[in-house]
XYZ file of C-alpha atoms in Angstrom:
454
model
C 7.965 51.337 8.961
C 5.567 53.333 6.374
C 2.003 53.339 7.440
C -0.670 51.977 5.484
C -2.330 55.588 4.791
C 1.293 56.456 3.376
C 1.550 53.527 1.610
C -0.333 52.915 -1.615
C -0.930 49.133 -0.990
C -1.173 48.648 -4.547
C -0.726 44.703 -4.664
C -3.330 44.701 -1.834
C -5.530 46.806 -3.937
C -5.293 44.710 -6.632
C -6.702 41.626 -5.487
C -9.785 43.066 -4.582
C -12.631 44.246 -6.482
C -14.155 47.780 -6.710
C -15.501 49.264 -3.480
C -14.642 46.173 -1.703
C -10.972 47.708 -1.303
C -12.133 50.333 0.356
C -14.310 49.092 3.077
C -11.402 46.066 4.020
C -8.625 48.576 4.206
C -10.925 50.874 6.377
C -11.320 47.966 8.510
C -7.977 46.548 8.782
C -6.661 50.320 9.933
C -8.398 49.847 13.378
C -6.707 46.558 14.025
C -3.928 46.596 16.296
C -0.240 47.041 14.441
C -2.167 47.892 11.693
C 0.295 50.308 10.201
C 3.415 46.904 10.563
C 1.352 44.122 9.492
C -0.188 46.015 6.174
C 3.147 47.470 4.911
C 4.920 43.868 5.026
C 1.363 42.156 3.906
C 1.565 43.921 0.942
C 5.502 42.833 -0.100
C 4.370 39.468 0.590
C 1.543 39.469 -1.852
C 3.993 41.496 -3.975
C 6.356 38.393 -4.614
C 3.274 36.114 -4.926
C 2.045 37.587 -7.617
C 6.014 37.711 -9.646
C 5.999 34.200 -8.770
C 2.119 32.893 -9.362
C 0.288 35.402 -11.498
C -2.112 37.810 -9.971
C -5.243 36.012 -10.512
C -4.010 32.536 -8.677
C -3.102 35.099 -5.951
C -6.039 36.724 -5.544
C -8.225 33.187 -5.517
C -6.585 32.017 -2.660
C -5.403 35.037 -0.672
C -8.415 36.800 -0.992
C -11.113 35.187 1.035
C -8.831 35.009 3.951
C -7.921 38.754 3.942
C -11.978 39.492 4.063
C -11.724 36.802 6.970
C -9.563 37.864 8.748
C -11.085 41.560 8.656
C -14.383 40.130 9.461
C -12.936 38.199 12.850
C -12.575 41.881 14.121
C -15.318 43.382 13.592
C -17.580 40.607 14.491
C -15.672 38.726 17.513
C -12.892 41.653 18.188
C -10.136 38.883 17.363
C -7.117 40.672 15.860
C -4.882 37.957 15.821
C -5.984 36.522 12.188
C -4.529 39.475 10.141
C -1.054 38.751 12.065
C -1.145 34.548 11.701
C -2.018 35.512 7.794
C 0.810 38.201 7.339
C 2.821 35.559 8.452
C 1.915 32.432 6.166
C 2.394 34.970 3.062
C 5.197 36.030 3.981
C 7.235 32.750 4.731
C 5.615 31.587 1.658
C 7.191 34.532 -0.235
C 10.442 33.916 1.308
C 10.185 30.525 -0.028
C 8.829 31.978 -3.146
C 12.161 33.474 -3.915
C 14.177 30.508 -3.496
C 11.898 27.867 -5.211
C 12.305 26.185 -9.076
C 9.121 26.551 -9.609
C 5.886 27.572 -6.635
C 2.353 27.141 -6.686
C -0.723 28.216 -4.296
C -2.574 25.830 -3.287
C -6.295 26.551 -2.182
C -7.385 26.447 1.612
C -9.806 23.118 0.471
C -8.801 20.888 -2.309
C -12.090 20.012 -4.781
C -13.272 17.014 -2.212
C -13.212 19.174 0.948
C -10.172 17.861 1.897
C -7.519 20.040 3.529
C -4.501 21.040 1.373
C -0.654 22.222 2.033
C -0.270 26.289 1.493
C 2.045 25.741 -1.453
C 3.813 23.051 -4.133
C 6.700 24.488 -4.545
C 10.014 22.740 -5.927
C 13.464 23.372 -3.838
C 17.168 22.537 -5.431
C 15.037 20.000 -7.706
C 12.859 18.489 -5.131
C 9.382 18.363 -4.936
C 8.163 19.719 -1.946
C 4.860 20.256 0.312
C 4.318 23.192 2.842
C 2.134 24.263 5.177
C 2.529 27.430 7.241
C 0.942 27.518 11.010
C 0.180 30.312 13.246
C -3.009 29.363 15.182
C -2.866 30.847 18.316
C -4.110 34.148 19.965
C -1.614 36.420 21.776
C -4.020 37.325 23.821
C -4.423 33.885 25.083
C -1.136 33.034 24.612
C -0.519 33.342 28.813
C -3.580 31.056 29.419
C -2.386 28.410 26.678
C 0.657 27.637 27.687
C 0.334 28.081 31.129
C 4.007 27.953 32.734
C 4.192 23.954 33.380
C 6.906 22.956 30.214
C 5.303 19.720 30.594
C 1.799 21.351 29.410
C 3.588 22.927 26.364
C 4.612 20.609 24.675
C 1.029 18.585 25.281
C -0.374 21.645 23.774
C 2.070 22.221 20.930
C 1.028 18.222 20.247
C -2.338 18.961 20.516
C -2.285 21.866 18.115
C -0.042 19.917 15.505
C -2.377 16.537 15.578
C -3.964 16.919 12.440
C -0.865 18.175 10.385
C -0.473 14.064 8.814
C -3.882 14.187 6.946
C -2.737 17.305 4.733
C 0.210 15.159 3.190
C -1.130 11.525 3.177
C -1.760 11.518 -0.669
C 1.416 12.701 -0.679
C 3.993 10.456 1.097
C 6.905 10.727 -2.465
C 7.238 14.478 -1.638
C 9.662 16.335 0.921
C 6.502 17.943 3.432
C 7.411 20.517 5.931
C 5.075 22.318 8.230
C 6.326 25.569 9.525
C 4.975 26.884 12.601
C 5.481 30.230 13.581
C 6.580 31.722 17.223
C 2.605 32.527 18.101
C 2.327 28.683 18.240
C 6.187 27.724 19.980
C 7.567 31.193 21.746
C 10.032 28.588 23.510
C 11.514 26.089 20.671
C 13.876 24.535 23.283
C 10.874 23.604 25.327
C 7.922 23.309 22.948
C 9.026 21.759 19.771
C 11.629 18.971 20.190
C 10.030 17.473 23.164
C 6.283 17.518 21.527
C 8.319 15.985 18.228
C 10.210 13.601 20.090
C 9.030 12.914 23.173
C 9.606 14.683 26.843
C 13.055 13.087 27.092
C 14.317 15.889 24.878
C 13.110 18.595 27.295
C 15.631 20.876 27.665
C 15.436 24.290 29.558
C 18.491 26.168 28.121
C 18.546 27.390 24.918
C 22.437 26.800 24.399
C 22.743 23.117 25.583
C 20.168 22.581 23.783
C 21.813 23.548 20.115
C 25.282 21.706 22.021
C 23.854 18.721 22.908
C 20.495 18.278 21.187
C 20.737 15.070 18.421
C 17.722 13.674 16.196
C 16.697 10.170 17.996
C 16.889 7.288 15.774
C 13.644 5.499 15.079
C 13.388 3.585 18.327
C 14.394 5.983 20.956
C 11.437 8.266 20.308
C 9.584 8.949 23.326
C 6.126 8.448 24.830
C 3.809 10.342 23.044
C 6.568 11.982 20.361
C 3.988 13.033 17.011
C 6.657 11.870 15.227
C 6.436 8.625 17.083
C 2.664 8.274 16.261
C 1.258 6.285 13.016
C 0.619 8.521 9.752
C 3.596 11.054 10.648
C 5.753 9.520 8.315
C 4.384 11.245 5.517
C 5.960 14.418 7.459
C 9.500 15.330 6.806
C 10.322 17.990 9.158
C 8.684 20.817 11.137
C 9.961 24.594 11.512
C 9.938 27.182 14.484
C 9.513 30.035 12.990
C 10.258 33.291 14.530
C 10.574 36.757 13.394
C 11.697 40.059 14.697
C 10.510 43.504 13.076
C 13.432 45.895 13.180
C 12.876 49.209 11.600
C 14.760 47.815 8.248
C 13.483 44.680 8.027
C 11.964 41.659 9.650
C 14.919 39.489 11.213
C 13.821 35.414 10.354
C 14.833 32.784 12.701
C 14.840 29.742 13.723
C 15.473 25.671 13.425
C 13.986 22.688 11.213
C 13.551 19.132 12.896
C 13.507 16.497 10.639
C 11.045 13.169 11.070
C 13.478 10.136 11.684
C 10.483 8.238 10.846
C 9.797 10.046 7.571
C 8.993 8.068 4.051
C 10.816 11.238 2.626
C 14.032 12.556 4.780
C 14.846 16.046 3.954
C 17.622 15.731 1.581
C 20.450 17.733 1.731
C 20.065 20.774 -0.768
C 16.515 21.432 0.691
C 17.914 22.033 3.982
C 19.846 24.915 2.615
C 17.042 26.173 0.654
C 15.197 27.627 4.021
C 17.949 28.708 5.511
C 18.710 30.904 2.784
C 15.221 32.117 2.406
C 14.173 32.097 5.894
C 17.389 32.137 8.065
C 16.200 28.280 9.056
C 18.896 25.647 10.399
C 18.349 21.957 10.178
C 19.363 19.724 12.647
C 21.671 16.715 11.131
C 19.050 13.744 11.069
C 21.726 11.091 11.862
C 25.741 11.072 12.704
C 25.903 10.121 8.476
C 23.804 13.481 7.428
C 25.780 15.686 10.580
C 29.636 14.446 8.526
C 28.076 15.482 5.264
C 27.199 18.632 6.277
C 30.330 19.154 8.439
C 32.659 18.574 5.413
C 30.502 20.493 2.964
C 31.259 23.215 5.578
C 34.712 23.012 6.590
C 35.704 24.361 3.166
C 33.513 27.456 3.027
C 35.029 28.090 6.649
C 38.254 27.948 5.695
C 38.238 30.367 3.228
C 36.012 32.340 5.339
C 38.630 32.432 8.393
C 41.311 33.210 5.252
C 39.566 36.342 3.499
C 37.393 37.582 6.015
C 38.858 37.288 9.362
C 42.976 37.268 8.316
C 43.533 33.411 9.566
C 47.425 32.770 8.118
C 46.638 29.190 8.098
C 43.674 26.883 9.200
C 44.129 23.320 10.123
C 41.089 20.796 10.814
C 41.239 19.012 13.830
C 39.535 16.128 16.011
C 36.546 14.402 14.395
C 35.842 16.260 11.768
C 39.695 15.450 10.342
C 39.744 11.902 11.871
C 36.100 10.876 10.971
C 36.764 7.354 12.646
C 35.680 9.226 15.995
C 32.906 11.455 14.326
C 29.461 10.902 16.299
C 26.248 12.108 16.253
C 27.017 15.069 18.555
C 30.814 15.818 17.166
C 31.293 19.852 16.263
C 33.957 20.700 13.851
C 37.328 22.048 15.383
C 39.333 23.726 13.511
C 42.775 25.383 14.484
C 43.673 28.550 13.069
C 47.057 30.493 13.408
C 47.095 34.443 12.737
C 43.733 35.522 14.893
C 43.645 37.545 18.037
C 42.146 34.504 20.371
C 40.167 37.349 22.284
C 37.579 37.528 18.841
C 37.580 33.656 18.788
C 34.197 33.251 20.130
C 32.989 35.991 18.023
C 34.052 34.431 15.331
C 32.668 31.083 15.976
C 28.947 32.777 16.374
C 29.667 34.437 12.853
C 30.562 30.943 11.608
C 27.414 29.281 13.243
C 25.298 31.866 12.038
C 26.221 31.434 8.226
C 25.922 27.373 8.206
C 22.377 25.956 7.567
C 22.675 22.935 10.107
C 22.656 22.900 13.819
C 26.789 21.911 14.661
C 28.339 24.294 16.906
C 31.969 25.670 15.530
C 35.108 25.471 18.081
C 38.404 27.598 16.907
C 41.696 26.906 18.881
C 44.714 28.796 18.463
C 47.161 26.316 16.430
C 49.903 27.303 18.983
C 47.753 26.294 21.993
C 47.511 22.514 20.907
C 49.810 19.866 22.164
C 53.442 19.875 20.644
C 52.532 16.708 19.260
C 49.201 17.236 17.835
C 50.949 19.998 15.888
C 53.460 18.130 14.334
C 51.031 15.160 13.261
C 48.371 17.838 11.625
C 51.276 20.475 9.942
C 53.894 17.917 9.198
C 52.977 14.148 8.762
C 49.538 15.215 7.749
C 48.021 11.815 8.139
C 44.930 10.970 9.294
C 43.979 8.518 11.870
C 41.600 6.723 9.213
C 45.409 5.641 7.747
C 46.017 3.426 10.526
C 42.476 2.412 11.309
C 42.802 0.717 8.019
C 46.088 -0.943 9.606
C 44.489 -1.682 12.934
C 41.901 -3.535 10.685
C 43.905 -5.826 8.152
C 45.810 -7.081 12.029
C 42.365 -7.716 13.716
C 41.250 -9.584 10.072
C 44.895 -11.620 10.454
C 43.742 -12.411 14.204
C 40.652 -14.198 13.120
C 42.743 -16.187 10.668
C 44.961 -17.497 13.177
C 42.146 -18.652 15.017
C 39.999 -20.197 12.438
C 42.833 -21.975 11.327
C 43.135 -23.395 14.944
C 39.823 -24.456 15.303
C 39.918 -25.927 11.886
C 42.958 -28.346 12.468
C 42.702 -28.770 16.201
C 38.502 -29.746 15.872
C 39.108 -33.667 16.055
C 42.304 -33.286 18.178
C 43.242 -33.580 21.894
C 46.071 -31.135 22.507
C 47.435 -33.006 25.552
C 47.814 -35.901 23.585
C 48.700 -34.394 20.294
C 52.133 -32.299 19.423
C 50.915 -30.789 16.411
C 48.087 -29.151 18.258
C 49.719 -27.999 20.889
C 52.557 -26.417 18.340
C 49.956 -24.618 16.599
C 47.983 -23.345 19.392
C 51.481 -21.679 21.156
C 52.511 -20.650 16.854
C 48.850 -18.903 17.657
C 49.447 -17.673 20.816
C 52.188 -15.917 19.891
C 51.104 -14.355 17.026
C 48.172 -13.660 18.833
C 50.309 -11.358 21.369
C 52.222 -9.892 17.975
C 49.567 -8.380 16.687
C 48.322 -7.222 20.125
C 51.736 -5.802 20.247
C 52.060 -4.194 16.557
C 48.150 -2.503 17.310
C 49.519 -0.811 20.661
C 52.074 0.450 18.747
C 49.885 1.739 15.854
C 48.038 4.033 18.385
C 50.734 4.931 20.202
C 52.515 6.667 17.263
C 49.269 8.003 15.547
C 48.629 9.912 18.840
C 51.905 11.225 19.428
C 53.222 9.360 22.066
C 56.668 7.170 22.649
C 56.866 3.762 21.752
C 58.427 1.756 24.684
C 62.036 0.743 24.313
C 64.814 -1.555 26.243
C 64.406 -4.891 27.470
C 60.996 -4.707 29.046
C 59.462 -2.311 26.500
C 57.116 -6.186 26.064
């Protein structure tokens, strides 16, 4: 990384005035990482001022450069530089993939707090703030190591995120909170969100098996949970490593189930392609969408990139009847070395912008007749759900009519009742019969023959 006396910091430079350039920059040398945080501070500001204009830059980025300068050489805090190099820059990021993006200042006319930036994603107006509040060097004391205590904390900290969107309920608001805040997103951030019942300790179960509540399975003290979060469509982990390329982004968005605004579809990609963000699915709907607008980028990915001769869908995400809120897509693929399978599925995972975990089979591995019903037949079990339906809908006919004729009739007395209640009996046990038999051949199996196949 080039230092800052190397550098020429010229978008720096330029949003100060005179002299005053001179004394910050000698100040900000003696903070600690001075020569990484200045170098990327000054791209940041850099795409700021393609996308705003120099002089909205400079109004709101100013102040809290001389700030965050001043917090060192008056209290000998040197986070502040750090937590600011980090809003600008995920606000560049953004920068680069929004319609249109504007600043926003620290305190709106009437004192009242404001987002960072108004920005517009894939057509949608959005609302972000950027969060990085806590002190490395306190960092150990914060958290503490009870997981419980983290997430109280992480609540704590995030309390008074509502009262920056409330006039502002029609837009898609995201806070995005960087790793100084949430070093542990599988134990910080979804249980503080949703409540502790989403604790989880283990970073990979918690991708597998982690799914947005619904409403009213929120937990005891969730923020989303609490009154005036609905005006807040998602929050961010944030984290960032600095290689000595480029800063590596990471990390996951958790959408509000509560929200007046769910994050819609083509703003969940928008992060992820500026910021390297994945969304969790907010319900089993939103996880099929997703799953299908990926299965055919995979494809074709497994095709060109990897060599796959031929790749088949498979389970849930081909026969959607049994798709859930926690399905992954399966896909079988003939042509691979199975020994790069699973590094194949973590290139897969890594290019989609939601949260569902990829499994790859080898097409020869599956059952004989699970082959021949996905290469040959080709139809899927939604065919004869449809099938199983219109009998179920002919069962409740047959009853209905029974109770119609038979209401003001005693069967032991009358013959035409007791006709039609054996006629319905028995076609009762028909279609009982004709359903087995539906599921029997749709999942490969051997219908029963000779005379007790009954």
């Amino acid at each position: 990384m080039t230092s800052p006396q190397k550098s020429s910091s010229a978008h720096l430079k330029a949003i100060f005035n005179g002299a005053e350039w001179n004394e910050w920059l000698g100040h900000a040398q003696q903070l600690n990482d001075a020569s990484r945080w200045l170098p990327l501070l000054d791209d940041g500001i850099k795409t700021l001022v393609e996308k705003c204009g120099l002089e909205p830059v400079r109004e709101v980025c100013r102040p809290r450069l001389k700030a965050a300068v001043q917090q060192r050489v008056e209290k000998g805090i040197e986070s502040e530089l750090e937590s600011l190099a980090f809003e600008i820059l995920c606000l560049a990021k953004l920068a680069q993939e929004a319609d249109e993006f504007v600043l926003m200042e620290s305190q709106a006319p009437k004192g009242q707090p404001t987002p960072e930036a108004s920005l517009k994603l894939a057509g949608h107006d959005c609302l972000v703030e950027v969060r990085a509040p806590i002190h490395p060097s306190l960092r150990k004391e914060f958290w503490g190591s009870n997981l419980e205590g983290l997430s109280f904390r992480l609540r704590e900290s995030l309390q008074d995120a509502p009262p920056k969107f409330s006039s502002s309920p029609e837009t898609v608001n995201l806070v995005l909170v960087s790793h100084l805040t949430a070093p542990f997103p599988n134990i910080s951030i979804a249980p503080a969100l949703y409540g502790d019942d989403f604790l989880y300790r283990d970073l990979d179960e918690f991708i597998k098996e982690f799914a947005v509540p619904y409403p009213d399975e929120l937990g005891e003290g969730a923020l989303f949970g609490r009154e005036g979060w609905e005006v807040v469509s998602g929050v961010g982990w944030v984290a960032y490593a600095n290689f000595p390329d480029a800063l590596h982004w990471s990390g996951f968005i958790f959408p509000n189930p509560k929200a007046n605004r769910p994050i819609p579809f083509e703003v969940a990609i928008a992060p992820h392609q500026a910021l390297n963000l994945k969304t969790f699915p907010a319900n089993k709907d939103e996880r099929l969408r997703a799953a299908q607008w990926l299965l055919p980028r995979f494809v074709e990915m497994l095709s060109a990139e990897f060599g796959a001769q031929k790749v088949v869908p498979f389970g849930s995400v081909r026969d959607t009847i049994f798709w859930h809120r926690r399905s992954d897509i399966d896909l079988a693929v003939d042509g691979l070395d199975w020994r790069k399978l699973p590094d194949i599925e973590a290139t897969l995972f890594d290019r989609s912008p939601w949260i569902i975990p990829v499994h790859l089979m080898l097409l020869g591995d599956l059952p004989e007749w699970l082959q021949r019903r996905l290469t040959e037949d080709g139809s899927p079990m939604s065919d004869w759900r449809e099938k199983v339906a219109e009998e179920l809908a002919e069962i409740d006919k047959l009853l209905q009519t029974m109770r119609d004729y038979c209401a003001d009739k005693d069967p032991s007395t009358d013959l035409g009742a007791r006709m039609l209640i054996a006629g319905t009996l028995h076609g009762f046990y028909g279609i009982v019969e004709r359903v087995l038999e539906q599921i029997i051949v749709a999942s490969g199996g051997k219908v029963p023959t000779g005379e007790e196949w009954h």
